Short mmCIF file of C-alpha atoms in Angstrom, two decimals:
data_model
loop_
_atom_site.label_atom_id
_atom_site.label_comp_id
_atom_site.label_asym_id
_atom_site.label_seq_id
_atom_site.Cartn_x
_atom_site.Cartn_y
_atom_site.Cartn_z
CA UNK A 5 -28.58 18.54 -15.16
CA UNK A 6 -32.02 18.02 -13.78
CA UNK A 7 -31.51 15.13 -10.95
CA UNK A 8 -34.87 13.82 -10.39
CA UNK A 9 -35.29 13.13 -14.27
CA UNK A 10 -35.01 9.75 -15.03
CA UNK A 11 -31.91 8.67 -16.91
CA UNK A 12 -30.21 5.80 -17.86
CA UNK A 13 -26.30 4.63 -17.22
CA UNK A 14 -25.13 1.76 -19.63
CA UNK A 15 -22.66 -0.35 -18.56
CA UNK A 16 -20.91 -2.17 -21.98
CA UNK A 17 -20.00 -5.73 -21.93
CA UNK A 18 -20.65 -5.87 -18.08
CA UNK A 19 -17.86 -8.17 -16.31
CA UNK A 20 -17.78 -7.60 -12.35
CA UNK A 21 -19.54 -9.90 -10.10
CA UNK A 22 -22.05 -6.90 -9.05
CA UNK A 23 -22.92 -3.08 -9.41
CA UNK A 24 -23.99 -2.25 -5.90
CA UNK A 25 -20.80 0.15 -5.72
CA UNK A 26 -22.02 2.31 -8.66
CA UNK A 27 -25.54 2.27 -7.45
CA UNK A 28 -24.88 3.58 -4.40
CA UNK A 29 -22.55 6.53 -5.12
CA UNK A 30 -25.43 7.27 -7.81
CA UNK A 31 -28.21 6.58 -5.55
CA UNK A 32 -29.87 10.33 -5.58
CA UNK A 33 -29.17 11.06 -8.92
CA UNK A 34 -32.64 9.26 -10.72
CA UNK A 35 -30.41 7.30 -12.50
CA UNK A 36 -30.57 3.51 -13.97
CA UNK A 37 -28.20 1.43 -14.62
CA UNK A 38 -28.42 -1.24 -17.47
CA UNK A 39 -26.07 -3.84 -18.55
CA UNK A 40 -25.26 -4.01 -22.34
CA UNK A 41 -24.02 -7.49 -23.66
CA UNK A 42 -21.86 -7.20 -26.56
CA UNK A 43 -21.97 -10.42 -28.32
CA UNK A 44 -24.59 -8.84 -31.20
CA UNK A 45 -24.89 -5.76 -32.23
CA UNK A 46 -25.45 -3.11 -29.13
CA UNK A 47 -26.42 0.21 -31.62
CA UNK A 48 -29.95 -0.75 -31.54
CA UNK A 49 -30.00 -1.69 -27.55
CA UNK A 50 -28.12 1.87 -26.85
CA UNK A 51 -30.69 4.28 -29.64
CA UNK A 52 -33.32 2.39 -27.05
CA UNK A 53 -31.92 3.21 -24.06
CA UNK A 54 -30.70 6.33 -25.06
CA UNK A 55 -28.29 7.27 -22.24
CA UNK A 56 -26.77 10.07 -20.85
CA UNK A 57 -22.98 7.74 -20.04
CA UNK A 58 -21.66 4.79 -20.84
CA UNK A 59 -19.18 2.54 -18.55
CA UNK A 60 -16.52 0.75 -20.27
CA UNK A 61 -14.29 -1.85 -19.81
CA UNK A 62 -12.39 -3.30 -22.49
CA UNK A 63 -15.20 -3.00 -25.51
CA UNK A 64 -14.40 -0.56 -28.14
CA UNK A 65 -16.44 2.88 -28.04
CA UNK A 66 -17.09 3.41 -32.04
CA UNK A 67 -17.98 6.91 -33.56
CA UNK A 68 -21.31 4.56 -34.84
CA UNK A 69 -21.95 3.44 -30.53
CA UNK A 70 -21.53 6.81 -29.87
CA UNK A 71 -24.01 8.30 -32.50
CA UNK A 72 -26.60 6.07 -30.88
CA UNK A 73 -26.55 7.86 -28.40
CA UNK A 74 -28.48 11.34 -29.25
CA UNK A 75 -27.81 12.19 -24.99
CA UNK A 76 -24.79 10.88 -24.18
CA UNK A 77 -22.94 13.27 -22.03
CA UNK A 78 -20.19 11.21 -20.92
CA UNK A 79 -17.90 7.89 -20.96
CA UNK A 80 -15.72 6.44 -18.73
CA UNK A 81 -13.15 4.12 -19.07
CA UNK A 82 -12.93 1.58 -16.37
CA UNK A 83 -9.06 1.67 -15.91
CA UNK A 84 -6.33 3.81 -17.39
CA UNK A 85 -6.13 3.74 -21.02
CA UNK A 86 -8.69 5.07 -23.30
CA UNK A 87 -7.43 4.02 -26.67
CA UNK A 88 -10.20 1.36 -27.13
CA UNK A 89 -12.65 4.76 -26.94
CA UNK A 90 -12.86 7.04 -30.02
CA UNK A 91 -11.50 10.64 -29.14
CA UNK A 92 -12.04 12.41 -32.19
CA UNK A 93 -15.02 11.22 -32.50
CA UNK A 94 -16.67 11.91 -28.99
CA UNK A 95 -14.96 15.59 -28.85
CA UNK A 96 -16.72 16.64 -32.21
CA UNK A 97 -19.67 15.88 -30.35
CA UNK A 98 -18.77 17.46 -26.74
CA UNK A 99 -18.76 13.89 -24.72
CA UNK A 100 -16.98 13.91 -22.06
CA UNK A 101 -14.34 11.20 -22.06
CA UNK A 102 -12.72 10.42 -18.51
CA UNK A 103 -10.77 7.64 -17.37
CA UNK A 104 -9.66 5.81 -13.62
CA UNK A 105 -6.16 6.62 -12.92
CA UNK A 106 -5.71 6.72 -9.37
CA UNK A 107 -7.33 3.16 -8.28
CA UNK A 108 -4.20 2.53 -6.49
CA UNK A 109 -3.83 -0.36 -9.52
CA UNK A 110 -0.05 0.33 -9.09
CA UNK A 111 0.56 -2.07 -6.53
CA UNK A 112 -1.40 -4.83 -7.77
CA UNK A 113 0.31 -4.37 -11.31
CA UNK A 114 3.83 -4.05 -10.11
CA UNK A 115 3.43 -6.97 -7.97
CA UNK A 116 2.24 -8.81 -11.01
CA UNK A 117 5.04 -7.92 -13.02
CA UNK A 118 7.52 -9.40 -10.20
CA UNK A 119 5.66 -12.50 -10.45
CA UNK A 120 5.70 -12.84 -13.91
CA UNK A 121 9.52 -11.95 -13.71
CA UNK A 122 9.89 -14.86 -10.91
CA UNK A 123 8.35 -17.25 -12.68
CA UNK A 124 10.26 -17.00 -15.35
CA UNK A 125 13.21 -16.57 -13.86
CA UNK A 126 12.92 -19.71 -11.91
CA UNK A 127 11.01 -21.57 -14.77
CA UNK A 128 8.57 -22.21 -12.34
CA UNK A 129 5.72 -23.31 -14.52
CA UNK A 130 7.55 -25.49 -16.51
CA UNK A 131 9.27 -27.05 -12.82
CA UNK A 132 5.83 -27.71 -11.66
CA UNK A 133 4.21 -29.33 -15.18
CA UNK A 134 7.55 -31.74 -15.76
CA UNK A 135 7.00 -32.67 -11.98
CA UNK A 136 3.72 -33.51 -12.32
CA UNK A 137 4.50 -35.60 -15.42
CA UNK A 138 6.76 -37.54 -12.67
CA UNK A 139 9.55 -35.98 -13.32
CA UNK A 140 12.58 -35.15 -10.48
CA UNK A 141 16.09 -34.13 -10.61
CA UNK A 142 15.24 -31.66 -12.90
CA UNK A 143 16.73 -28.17 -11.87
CA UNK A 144 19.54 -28.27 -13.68
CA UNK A 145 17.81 -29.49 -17.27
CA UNK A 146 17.61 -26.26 -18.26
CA UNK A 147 19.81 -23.11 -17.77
CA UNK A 148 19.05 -20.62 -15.16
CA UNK A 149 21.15 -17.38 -15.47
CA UNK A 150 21.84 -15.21 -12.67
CA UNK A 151 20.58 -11.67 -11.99
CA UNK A 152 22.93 -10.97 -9.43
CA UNK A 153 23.75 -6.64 -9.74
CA UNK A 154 21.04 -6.71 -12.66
CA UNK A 155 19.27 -3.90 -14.69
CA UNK A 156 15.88 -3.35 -14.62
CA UNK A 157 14.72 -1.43 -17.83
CA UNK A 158 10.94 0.46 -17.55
CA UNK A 159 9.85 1.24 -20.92
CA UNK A 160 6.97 4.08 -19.63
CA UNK A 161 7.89 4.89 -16.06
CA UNK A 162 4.60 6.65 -14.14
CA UNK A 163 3.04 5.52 -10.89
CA UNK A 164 3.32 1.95 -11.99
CA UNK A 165 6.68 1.84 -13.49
CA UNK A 166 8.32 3.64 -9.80
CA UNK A 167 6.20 1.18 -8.03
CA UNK A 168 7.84 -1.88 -9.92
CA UNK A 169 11.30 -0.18 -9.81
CA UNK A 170 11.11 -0.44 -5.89
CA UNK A 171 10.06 -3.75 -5.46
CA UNK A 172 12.44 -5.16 -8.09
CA UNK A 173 15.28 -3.35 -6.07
CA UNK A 174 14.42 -5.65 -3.33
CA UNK A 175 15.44 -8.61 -5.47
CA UNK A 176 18.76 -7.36 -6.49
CA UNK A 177 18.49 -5.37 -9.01
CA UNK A 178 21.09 -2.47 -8.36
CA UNK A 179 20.57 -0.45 -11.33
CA UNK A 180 17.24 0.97 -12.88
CA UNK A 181 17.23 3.18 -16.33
CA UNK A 182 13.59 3.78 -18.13
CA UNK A 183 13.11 5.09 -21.67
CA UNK A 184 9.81 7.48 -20.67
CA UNK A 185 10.14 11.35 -22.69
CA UNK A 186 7.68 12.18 -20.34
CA UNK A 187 9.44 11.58 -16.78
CA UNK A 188 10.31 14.34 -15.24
CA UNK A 189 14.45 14.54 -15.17
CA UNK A 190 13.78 15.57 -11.07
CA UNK A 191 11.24 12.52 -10.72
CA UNK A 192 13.88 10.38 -12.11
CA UNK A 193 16.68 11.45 -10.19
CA UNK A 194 14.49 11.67 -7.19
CA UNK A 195 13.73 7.61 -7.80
CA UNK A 196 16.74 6.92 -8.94
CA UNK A 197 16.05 5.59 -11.94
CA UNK A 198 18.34 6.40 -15.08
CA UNK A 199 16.73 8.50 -18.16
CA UNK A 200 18.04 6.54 -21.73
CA UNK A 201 17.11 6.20 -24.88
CA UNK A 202 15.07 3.11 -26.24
CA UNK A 203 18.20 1.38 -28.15
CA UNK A 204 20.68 1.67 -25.04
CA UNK A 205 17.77 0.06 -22.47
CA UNK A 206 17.15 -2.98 -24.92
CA UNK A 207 20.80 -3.36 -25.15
CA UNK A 208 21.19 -3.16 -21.85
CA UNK A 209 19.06 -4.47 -19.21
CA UNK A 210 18.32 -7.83 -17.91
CA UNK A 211 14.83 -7.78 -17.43
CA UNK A 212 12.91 -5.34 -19.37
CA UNK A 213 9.13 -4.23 -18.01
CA UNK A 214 6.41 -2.46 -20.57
CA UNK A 215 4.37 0.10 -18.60
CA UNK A 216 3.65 2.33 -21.07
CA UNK A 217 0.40 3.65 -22.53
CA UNK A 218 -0.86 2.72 -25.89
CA UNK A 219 -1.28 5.23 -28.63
CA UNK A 220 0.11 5.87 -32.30
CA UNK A 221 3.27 6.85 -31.28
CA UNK A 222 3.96 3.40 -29.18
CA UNK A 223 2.48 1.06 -31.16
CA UNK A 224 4.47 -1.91 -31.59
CA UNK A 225 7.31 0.12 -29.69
CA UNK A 226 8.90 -3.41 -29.01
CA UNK A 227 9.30 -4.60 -32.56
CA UNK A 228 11.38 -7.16 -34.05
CA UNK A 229 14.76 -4.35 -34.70
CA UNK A 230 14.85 -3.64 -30.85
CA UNK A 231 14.35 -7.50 -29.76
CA UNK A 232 17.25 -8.14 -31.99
CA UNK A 233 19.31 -5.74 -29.74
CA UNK A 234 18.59 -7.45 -26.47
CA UNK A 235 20.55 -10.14 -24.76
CA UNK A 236 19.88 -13.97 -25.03
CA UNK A 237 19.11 -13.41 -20.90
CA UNK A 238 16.48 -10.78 -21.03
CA UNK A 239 13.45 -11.58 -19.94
CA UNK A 240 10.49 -9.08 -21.21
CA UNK A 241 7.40 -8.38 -19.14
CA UNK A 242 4.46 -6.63 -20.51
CA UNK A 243 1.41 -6.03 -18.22
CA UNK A 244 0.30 -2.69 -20.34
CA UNK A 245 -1.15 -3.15 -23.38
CA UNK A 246 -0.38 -6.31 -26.00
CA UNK A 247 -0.12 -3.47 -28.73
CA UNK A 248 2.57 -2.25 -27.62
CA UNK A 249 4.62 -5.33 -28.49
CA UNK A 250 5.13 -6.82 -31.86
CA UNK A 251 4.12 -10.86 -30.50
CA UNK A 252 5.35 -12.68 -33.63
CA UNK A 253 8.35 -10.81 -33.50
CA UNK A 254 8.84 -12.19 -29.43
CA UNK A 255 7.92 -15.95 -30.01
CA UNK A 256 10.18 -16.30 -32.87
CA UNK A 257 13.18 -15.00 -30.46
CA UNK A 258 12.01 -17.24 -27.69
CA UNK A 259 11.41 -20.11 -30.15
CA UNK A 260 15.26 -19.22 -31.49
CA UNK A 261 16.76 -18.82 -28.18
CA UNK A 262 17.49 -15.16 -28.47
CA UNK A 263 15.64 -14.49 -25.38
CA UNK A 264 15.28 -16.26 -22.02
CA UNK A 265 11.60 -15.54 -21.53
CA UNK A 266 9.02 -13.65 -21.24
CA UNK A 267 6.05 -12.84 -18.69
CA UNK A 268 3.00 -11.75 -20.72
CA UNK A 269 -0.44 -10.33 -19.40
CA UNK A 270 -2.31 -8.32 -22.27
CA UNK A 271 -2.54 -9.36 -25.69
CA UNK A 272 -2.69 -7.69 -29.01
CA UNK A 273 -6.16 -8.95 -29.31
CA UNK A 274 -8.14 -10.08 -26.47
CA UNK A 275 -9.27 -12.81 -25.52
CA UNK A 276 -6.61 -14.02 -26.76
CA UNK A 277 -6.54 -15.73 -29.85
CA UNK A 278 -5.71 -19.68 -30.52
CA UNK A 279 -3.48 -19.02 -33.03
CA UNK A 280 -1.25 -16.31 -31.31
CA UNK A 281 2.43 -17.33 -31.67
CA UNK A 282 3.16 -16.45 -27.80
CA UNK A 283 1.01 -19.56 -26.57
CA UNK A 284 3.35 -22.25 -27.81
CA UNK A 285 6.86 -20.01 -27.21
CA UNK A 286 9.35 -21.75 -24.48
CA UNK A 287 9.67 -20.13 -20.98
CA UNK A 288 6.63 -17.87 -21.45
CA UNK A 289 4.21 -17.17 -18.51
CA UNK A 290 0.68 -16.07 -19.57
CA UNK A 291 -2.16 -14.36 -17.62
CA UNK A 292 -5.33 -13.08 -18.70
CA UNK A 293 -5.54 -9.33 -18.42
CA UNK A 294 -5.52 -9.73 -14.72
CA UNK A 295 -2.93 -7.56 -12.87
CA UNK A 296 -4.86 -4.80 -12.67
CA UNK A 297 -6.93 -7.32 -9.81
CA UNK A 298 -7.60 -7.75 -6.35
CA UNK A 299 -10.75 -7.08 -4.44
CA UNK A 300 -9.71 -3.96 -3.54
CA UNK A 301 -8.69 -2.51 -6.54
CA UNK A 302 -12.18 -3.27 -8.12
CA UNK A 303 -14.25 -1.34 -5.29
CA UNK A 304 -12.12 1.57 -5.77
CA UNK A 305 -11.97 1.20 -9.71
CA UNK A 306 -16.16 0.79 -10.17
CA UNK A 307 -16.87 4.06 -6.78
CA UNK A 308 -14.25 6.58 -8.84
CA UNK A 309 -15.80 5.89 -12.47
CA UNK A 310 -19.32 6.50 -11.00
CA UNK A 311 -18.07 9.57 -9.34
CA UNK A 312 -16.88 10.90 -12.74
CA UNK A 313 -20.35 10.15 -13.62
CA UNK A 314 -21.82 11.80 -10.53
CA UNK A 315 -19.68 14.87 -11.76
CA UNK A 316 -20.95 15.43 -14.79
CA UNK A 317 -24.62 14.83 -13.84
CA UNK A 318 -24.21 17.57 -11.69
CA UNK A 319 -23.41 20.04 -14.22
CA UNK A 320 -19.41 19.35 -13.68
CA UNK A 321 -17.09 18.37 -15.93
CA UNK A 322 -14.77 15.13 -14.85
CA UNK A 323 -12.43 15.20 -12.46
CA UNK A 324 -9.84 12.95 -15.25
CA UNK A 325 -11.01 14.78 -18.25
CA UNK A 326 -9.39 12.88 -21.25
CA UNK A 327 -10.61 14.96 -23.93
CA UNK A 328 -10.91 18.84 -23.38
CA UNK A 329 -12.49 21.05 -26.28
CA UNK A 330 -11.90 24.36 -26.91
CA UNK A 331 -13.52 26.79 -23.89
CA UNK A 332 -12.65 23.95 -21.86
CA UNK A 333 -10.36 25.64 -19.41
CA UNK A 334 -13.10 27.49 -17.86
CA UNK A 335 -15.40 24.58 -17.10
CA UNK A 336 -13.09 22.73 -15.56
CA UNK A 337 -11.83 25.20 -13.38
CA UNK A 338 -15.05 25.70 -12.22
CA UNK A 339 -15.34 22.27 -11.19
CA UNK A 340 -12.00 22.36 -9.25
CA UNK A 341 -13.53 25.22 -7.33
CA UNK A 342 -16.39 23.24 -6.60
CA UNK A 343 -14.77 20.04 -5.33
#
């Protein structure tokens, strides 16, 4: 592709504090970059701007954002999952879909899923608002079980999931088994981490961690039959995605008392709604989205999408190539012999 054409780069429902990362790893490639705002309709902003990729966050990528686009070449997901991005729909028409997977997110996430886990644990949210309300005296109001030789159970078990399993080790927790059919047994082994099924993990750990992606298949993966099976001193973590988790099904176990907690950072729908069940359940910590975050992660996050974008500007295809077409195989090896 010609680089001293002028083209355009739209960024979709723009949310970091600034761009100067992208628009200096793109700085010799003639391009612009333009902010979309989503709160209206953005077909007739993109059929104006008309351009060659589109940056993405959480928005959803429609078949009818995609056909506004008579150029578009490429889109990237800002993060790891792409299931807010139509596939089918963007392969049809040879768009390259690529996604950020190696933003080094993993240690951010896993050490938000140990928080999440401590504050439950230690009810440590509801200690600080009942001392605040002048209370005192209070650690023994409510029980506190102990996780002395506990199981940690990953449901998904990549980069993230190993991360988490270390870290949690360091707290006590002996024994870690993961329900992930696409963990390598040697991986496993290797990590130490037990292979099960989904029924023997909710049965049997303490403190059960979602890290899996989001797709057909695990949809609602935690529904109401496998909450049923867990203990009344589990504490569930997601800090995935809120689809994978039936909510109603959670905050009418933690409003029964079937579960001890949970520690909750995505959401079926997002923002969140005011209605969702999960914001009045007892001894549940909420975040917003957020453990993907720190300073660093976002520099590295917004340099590696616009590479992907540099790529295929160039004439490559992207380096995390999400959706490969038939005849594929040859242009991406020539862009491994390239890089």
């Amino acid at each position: 592709m010609d680089n001293t054409t002028p083209k355009t780069v739209a960024i979709l429902e723009p949310g970091y504090a600034s761009y100067l990362t992208e628009r200096t790893v793109l700085a010799d490639q003639a391009v612009t970059l333009v902010p979309v705002t989503m709160d209206a309709d953005a077909v007739p902003a993109l059929q104006k701007l008309d351009p060659v990729a589109l940056l993405v966050r959480e928005r959803d990528v429609t078949a009818a954002l995609l056909a506004a686009c008579p150029n578009l070449k490429l889109v990237v997901r800002y993060g790891v999952g792409v299931d807010n991005i139509d596939l089918d729909a963007a392969t049809k028409r040879s768009i390259y879909v690529a996604n950020v997977p190696d933003y080094g997110a993993e240690i951010e996430v896993s050490e938000h899923a140990l928080a999440l886990y401590l504050a439950v644990q230690r009810r440590v949210v509801l200690r600080d608002q009942q001392l605040r309300a002048g209370g005192w005296g209070i650690g023994q109001a409510a029980t506190i079980p102990s996780r002395e030789n506990a199981v940690l159970g990953l449901i998904g078990c990549g980069r993230i999931g190993l991360e988490t399993a270390r870290k949690f080790r360091v707290f006590g927790f002996d024994k870690v088994m993961a329900f992930d059919p696409f963990l390598n047994p040697d991986t496993a082994k290797a990590a130490n981490v037990d292979l099960v099924d989904l029924e023997t993990l909710c049965k049997t750990a303490d403190v059960i961690n979602l890290h899996a992606p989001l797709t057909p298949q695990t949809h609602h993966i935690v529904d109401a039959a496998h909450i049923a099976l867990m203990k009344p001193t589990t504490i569930l973590v997601n800090v995935a995605r809120g689809g994978l988790l039936d909510e109603a099904a959670l905050a009418q176990a933690l409003h029964e008392g079937r579960l001890f907690g949970a520690g909750i950072d995505v959401f079926e729908q997002e923002p969140v709604a005011p209605d969702n069940p999960l914001l009045t359940a007892p001894n549940t910590t909420l975040s917003d989205h957020t453990a993907w975050y720190s300073e660093r992660s976002v520099k590295v996050l917004q340099q590696n999408a616009a590479y992907e974008v540099r790529r295929v500007l160039q004439g490559n295809a992207p380096l995390n190539w999400v959706n490969p077409w038939p005849g594929a195989d040859t242009q991406k090896q020539r862009l491994e012999k390239s890089s």
